[in-house]
PDB file of C-alpha atoms in Angstrom:
ATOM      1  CA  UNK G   1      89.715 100.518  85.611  1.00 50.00           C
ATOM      2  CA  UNK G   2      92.078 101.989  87.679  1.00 73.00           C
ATOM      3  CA  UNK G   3      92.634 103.233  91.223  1.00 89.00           C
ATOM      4  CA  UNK G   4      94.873 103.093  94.169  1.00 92.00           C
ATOM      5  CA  UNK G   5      94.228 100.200  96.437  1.00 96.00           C
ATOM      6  CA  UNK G   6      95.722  99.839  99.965  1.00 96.00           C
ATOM      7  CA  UNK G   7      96.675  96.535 101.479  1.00 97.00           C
ATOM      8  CA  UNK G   8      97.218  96.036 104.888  1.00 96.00           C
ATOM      9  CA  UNK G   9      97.973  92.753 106.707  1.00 95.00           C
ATOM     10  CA  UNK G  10     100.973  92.466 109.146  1.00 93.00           C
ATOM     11  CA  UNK G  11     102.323  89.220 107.134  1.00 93.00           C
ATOM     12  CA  UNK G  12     104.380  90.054 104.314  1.00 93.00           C
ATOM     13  CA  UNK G  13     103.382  87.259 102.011  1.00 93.00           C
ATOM     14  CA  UNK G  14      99.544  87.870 102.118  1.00 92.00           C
ATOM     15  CA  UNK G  15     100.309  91.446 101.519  1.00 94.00           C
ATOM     16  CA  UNK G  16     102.769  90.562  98.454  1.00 95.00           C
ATOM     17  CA  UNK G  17      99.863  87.857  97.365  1.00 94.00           C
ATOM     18  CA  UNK G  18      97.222  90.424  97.112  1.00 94.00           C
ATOM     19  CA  UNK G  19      99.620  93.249  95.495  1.00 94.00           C
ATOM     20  CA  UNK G  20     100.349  91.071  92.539  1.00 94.00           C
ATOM     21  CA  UNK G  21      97.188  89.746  91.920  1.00 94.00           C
ATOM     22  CA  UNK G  22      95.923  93.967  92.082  1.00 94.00           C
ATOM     23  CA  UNK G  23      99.168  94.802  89.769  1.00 93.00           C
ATOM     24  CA  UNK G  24      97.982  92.739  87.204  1.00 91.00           C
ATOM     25  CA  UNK G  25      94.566  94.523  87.101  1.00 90.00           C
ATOM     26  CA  UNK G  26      96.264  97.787  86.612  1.00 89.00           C
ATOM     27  CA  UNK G  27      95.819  98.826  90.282  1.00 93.00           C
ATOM     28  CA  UNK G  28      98.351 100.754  91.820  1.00 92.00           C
ATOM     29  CA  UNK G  29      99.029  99.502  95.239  1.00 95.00           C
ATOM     30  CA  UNK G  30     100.065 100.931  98.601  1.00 95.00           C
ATOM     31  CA  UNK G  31     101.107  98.404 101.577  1.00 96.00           C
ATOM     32  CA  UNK G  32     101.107  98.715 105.376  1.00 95.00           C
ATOM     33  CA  UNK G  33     102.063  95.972 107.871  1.00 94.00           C
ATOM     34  CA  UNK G  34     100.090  97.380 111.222  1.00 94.00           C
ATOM     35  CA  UNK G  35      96.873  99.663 111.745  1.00 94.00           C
ATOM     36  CA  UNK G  36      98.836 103.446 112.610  1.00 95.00           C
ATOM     37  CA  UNK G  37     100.648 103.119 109.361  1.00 95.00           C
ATOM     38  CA  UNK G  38      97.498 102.461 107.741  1.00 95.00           C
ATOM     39  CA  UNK G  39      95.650 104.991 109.005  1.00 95.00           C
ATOM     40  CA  UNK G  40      98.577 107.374 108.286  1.00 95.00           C
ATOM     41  CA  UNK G  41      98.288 106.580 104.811  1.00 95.00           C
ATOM     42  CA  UNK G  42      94.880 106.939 104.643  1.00 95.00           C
ATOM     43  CA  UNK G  43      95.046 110.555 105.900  1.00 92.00           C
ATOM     44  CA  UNK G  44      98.088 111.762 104.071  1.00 89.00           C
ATOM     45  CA  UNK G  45      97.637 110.623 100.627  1.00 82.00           C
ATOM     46  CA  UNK G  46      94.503 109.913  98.226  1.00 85.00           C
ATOM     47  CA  UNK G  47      93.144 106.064  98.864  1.00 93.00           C
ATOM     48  CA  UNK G  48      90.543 104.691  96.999  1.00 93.00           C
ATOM     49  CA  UNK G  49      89.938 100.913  98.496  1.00 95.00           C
ATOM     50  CA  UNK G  50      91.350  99.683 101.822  1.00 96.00           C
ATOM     51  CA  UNK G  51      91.526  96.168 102.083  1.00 97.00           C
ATOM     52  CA  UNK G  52      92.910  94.901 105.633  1.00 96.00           C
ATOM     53  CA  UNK G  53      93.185  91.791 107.850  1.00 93.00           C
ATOM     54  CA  UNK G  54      91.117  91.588 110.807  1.00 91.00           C
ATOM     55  CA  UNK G  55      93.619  89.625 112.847  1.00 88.00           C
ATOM     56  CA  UNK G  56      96.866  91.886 113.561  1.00 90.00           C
ATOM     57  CA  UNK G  57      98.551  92.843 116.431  1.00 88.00           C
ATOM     58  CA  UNK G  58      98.096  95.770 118.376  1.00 87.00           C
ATOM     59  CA  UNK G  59      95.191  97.787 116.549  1.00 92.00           C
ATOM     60  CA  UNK G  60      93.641  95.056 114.871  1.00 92.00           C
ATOM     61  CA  UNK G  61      90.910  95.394 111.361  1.00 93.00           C
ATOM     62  CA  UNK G  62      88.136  96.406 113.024  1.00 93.00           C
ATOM     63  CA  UNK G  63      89.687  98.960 115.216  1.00 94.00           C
ATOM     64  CA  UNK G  64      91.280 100.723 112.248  1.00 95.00           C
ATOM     65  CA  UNK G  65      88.338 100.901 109.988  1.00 95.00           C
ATOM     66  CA  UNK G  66      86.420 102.480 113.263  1.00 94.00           C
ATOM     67  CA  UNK G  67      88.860 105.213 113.362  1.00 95.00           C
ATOM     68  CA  UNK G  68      89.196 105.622 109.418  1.00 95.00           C
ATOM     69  CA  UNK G  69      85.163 105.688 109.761  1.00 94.00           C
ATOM     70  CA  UNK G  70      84.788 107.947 112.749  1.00 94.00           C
ATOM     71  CA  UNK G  71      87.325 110.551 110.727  1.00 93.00           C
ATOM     72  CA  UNK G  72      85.263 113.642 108.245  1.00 89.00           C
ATOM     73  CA  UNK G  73      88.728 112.898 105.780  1.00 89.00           C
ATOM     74  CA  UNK G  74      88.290 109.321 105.547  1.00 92.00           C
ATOM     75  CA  UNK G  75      84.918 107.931 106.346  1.00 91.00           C
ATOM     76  CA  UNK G  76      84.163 108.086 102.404  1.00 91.00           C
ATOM     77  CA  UNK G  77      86.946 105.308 101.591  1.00 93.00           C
ATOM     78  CA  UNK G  78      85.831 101.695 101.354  1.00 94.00           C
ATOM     79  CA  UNK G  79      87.186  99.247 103.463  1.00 95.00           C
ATOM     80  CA  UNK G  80      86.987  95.775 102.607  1.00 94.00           C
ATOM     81  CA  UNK G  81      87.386  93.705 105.841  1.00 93.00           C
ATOM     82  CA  UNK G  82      89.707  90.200 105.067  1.00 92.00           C
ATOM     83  CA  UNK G  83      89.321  87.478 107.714  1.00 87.00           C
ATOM     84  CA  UNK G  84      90.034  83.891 108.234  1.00 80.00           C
ATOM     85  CA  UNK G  85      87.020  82.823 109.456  1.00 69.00           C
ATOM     86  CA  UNK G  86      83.346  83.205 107.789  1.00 70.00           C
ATOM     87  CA  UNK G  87      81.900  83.909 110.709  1.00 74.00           C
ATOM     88  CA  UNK G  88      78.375  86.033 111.649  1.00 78.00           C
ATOM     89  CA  UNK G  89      79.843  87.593 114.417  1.00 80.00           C
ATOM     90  CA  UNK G  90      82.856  88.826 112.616  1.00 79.00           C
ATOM     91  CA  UNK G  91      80.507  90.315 110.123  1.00 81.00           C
ATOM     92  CA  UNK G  92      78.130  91.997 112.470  1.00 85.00           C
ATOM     93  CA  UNK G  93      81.356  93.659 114.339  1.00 85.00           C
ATOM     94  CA  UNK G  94      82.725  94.602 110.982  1.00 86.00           C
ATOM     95  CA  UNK G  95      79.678  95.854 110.112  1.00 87.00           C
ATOM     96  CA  UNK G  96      79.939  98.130 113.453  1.00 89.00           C
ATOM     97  CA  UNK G  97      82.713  99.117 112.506  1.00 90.00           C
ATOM     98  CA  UNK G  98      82.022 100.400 109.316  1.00 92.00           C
ATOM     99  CA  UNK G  99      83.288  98.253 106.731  1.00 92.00           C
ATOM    100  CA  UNK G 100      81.474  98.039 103.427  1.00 91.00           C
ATOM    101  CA  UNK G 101      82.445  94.428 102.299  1.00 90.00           C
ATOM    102  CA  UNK G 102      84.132  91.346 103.476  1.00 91.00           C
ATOM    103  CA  UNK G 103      86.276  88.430 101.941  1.00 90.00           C
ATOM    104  CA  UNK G 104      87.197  85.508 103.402  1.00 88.00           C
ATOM    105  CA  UNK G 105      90.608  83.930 103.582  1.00 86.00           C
ATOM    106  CA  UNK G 106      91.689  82.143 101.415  1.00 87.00           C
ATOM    107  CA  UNK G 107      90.843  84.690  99.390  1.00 89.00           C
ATOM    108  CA  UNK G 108      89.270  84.071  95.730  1.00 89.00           C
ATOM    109  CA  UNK G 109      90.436  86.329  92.392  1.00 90.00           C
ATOM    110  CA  UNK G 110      87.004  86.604  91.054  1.00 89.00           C
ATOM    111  CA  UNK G 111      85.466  88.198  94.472  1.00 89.00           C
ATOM    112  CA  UNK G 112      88.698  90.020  95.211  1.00 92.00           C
ATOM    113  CA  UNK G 113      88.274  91.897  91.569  1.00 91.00           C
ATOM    114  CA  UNK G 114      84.525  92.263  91.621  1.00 89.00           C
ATOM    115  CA  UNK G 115      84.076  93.698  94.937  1.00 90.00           C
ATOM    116  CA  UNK G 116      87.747  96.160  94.423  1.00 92.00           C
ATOM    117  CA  UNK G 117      85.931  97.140  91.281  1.00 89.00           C
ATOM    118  CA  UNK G 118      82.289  98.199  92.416  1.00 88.00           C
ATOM    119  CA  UNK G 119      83.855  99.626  95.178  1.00 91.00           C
ATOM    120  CA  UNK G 120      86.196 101.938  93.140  1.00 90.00           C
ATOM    121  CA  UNK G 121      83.200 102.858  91.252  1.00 87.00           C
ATOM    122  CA  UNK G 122      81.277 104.004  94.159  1.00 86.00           C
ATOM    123  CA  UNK G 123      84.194 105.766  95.576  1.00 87.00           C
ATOM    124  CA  UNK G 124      84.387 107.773  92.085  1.00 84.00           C
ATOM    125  CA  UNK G 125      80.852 109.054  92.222  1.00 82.00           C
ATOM    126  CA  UNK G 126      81.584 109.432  95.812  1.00 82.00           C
ATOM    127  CA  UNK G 127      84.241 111.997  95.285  1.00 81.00           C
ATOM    128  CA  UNK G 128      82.990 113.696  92.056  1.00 81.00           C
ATOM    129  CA  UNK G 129      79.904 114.460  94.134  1.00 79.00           C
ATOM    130  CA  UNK G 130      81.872 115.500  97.122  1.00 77.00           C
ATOM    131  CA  UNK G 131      83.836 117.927  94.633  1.00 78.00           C
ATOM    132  CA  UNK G 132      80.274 119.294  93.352  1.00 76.00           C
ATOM    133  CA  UNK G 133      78.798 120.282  96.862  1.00 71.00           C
ATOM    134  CA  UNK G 134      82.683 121.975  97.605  1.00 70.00           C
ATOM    135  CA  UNK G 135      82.513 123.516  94.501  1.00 68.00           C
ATOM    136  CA  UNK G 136      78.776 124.674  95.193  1.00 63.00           C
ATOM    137  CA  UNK G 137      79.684 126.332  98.677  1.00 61.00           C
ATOM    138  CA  UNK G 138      82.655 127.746  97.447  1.00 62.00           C
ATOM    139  CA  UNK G 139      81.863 129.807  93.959  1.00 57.00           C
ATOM    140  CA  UNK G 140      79.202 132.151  94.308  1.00 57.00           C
ATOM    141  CA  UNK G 141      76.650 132.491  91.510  1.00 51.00           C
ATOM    142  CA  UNK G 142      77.887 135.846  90.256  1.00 51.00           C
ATOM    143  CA  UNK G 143      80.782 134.357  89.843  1.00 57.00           C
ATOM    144  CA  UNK G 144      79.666 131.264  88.088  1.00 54.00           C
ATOM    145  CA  UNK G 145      77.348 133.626  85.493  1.00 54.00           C
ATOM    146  CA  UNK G 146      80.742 135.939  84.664  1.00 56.00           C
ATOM    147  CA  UNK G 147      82.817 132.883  83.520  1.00 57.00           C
ATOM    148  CA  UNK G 148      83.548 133.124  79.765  1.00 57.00           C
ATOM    149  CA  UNK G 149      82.889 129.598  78.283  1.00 53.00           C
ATOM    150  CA  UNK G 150      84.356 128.570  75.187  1.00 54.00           C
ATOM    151  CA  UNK G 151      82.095 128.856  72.261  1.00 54.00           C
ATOM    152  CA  UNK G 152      80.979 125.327  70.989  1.00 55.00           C
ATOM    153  CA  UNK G 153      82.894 125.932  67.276  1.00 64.00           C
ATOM    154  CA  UNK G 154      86.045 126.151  69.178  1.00 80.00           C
ATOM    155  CA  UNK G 155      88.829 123.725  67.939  1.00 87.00           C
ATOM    156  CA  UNK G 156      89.963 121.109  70.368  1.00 91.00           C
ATOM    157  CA  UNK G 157      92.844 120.276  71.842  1.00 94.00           C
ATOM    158  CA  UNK G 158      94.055 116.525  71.619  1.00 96.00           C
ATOM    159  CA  UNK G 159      97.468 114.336  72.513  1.00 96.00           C
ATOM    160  CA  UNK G 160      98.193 111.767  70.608  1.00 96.00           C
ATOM    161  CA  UNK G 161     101.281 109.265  72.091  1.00 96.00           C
ATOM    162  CA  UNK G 162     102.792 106.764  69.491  1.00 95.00           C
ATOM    163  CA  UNK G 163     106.404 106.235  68.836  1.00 93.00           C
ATOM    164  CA  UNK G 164     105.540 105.343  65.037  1.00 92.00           C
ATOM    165  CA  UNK G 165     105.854 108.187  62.677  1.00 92.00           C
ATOM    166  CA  UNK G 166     103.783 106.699  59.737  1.00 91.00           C
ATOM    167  CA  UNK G 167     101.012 105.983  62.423  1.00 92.00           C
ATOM    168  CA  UNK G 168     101.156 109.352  63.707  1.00 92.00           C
ATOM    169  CA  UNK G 169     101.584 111.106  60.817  1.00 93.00           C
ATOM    170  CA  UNK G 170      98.382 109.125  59.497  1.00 93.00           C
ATOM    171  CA  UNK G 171      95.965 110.250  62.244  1.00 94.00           C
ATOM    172  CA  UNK G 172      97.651 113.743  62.118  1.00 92.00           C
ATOM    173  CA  UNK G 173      96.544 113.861  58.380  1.00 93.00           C
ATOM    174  CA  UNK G 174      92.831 112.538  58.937  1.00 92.00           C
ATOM    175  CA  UNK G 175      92.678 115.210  61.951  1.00 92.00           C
ATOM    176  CA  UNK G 176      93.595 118.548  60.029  1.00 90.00           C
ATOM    177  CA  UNK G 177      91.730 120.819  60.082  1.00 88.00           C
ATOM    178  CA  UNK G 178      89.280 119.349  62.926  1.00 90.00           C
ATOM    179  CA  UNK G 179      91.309 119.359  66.427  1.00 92.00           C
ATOM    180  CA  UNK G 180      94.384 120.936  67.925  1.00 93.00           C
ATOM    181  CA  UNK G 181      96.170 118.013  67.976  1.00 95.00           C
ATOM    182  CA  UNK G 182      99.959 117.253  69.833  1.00 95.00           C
ATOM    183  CA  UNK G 183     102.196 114.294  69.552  1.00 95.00           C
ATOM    184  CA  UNK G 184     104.647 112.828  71.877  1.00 95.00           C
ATOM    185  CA  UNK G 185     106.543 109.964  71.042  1.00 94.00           C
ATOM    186  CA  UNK G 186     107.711 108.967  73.989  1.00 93.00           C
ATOM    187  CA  UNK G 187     105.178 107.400  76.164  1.00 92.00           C
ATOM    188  CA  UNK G 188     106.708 108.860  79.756  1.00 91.00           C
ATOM    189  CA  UNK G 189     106.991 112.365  78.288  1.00 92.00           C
ATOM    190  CA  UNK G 190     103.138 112.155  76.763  1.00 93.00           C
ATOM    191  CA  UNK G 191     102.167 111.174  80.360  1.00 93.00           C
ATOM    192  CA  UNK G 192     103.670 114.442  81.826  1.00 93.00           C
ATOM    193  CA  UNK G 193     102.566 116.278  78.874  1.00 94.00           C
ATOM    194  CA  UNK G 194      98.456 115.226  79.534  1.00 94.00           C
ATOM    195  CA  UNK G 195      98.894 115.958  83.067  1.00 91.00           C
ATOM    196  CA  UNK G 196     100.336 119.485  82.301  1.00 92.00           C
ATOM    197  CA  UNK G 197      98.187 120.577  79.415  1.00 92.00           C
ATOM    198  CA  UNK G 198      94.174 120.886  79.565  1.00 92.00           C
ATOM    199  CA  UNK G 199      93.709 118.137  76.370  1.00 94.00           C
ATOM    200  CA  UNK G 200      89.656 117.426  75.583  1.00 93.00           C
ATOM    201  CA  UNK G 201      90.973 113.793  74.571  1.00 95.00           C
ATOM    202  CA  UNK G 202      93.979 111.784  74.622  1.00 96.00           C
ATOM    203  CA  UNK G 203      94.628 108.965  72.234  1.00 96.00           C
ATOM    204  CA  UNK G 204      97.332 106.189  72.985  1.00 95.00           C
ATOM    205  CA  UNK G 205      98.904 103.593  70.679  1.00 94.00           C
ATOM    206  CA  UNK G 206      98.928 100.171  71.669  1.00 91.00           C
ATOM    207  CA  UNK G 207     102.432  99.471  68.917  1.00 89.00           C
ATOM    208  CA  UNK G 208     104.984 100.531  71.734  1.00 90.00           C
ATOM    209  CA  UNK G 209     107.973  98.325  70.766  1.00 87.00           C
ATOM    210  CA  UNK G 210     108.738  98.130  74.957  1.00 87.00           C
ATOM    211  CA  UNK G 211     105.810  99.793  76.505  1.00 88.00           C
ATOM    212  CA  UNK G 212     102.929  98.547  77.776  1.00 88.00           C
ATOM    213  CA  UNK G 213      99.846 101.207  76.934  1.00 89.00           C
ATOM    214  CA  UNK G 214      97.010  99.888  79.076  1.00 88.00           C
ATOM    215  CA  UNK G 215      99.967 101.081  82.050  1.00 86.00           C
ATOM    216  CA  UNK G 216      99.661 104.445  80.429  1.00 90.00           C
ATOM    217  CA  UNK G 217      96.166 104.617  80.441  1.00 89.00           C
ATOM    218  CA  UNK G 218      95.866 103.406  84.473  1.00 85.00           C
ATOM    219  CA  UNK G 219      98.572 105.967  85.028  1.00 86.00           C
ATOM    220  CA  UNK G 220      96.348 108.817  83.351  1.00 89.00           C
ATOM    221  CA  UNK G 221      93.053 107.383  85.410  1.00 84.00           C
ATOM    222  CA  UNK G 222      95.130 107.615  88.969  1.00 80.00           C
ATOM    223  CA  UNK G 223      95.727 111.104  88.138  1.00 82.00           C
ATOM    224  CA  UNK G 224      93.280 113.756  89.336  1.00 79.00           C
ATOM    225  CA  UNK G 225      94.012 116.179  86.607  1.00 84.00           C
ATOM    226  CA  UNK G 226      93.504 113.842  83.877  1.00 88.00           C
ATOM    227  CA  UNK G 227      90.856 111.137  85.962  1.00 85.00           C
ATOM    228  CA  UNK G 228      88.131 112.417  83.527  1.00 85.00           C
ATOM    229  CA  UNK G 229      89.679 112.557  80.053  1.00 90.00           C
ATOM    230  CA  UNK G 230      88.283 110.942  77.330  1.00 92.00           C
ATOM    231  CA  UNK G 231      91.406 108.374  76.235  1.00 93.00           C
ATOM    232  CA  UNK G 232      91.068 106.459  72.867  1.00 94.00           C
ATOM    233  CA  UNK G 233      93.250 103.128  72.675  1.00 92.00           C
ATOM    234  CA  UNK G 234      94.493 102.611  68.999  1.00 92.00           C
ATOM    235  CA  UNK G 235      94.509  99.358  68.513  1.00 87.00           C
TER     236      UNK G 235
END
């Protein structure tokens, strides 16, 4: 699972703690070290969890995730409210506030994963039901009923990325005749390749000699052109 997760706490070492331990899950991670920048981010570029200290300076936790809840453009993000102390009242402010989880410093792997992760899955269906009701307003039936849709017997079109030739050449043998299918050897180039070219499936090999695949595969996930392509992992 992938997503983009940002972090903000307004000391460096608990923000560096929690980006490696989210690095290692695949995560790609924004940082910011006080409550504007946060929100900045938050309104500028596509965030999927927030997870922020209560305790900073200035704007503190609650007061951001207020704002970031009180905002149409980023009320649907989950904010996962970090604080030092397990206490009630913090909860029922954060709660006020808006947030949609809490974790308690010091803060444990297993509940910093499983909550990041349900979260990212409700912020998925969140958006790919958000798209449907834009999409609804915005394309009118006729519109809809004139589209030509490809008939079901149509060949499809599939990227395979693997630097080995006799692997390649292997799949691109068993394949004839059944998809459309493109190679790219070099994993970078494949990445910009899916992103640029409407593929039904991409399939990645895991026998890079200095590439890690499961990187490719978050890297296609974070990507909203490619978020929903089937990927196959040759293992």
């Amino acid at each position: 699972m992938t997503a983009r997760i940002l972090v903000v706490d307004d000391i460096p070492a608990n923000v560096r703690l929690l980006e490696v331990r989210l690095l290692a899950e695949y995560f790609e991670v924004l940082t910011a070290t006080n409550g504007p920048h946060a929100i900045e981010i938050c309104e500028n570029g596509k965030v999927d969890v927030v997870l922020i200290d209560v305790t900073m300076p200035d704007m503190d936790g609650f007061e951001v995730c207020r704002r970031l809840k009180s905002d149409p453009a980023t009320s649907h993000i989950p904010v996962v409210m970090i604080t030092p102390l397990d206490q009630v009242s913090d909860r029922v402010r954060g709660l006020e506030a808006g947030a949609d989880d809490f974790l308690t410093k010091p803060v444990n792997d297993l509940q910093l994963m499983t909550r990041v992760k349900s979260l990212v899955r409700l912020k998925t269906l969140t958006d790919e039901l958000r798209l449907r009701a834009s999409t609804t307003r915005n394309i009118g039936i006729e519109e809809l009923l004139s589209r030509n849709f490809a008939s079901a017997d149509t060949t499809p079109k599939v990227l395979l990325i693997d630097e080995r030739k006799s692997s390649f050449e292997r799949v691109q043998k068993m394949l004839r005749g059944s998809a459309d299918l493109d190679i790219a050897t070099d994993p970078h180039a494949g990445f910009f390749q899916a992103a640029e070219t409407p593929y039904e499936c991409v399939m990645i090999s895991t026998g890079f000699a200095d590439f890690d695949p499961l990187r490719l595969c978050s890297q296609l996930r974070s990507l909203d052109r490619t978020r929903f392509v089937p990927i196959i992992l040759l293992a």
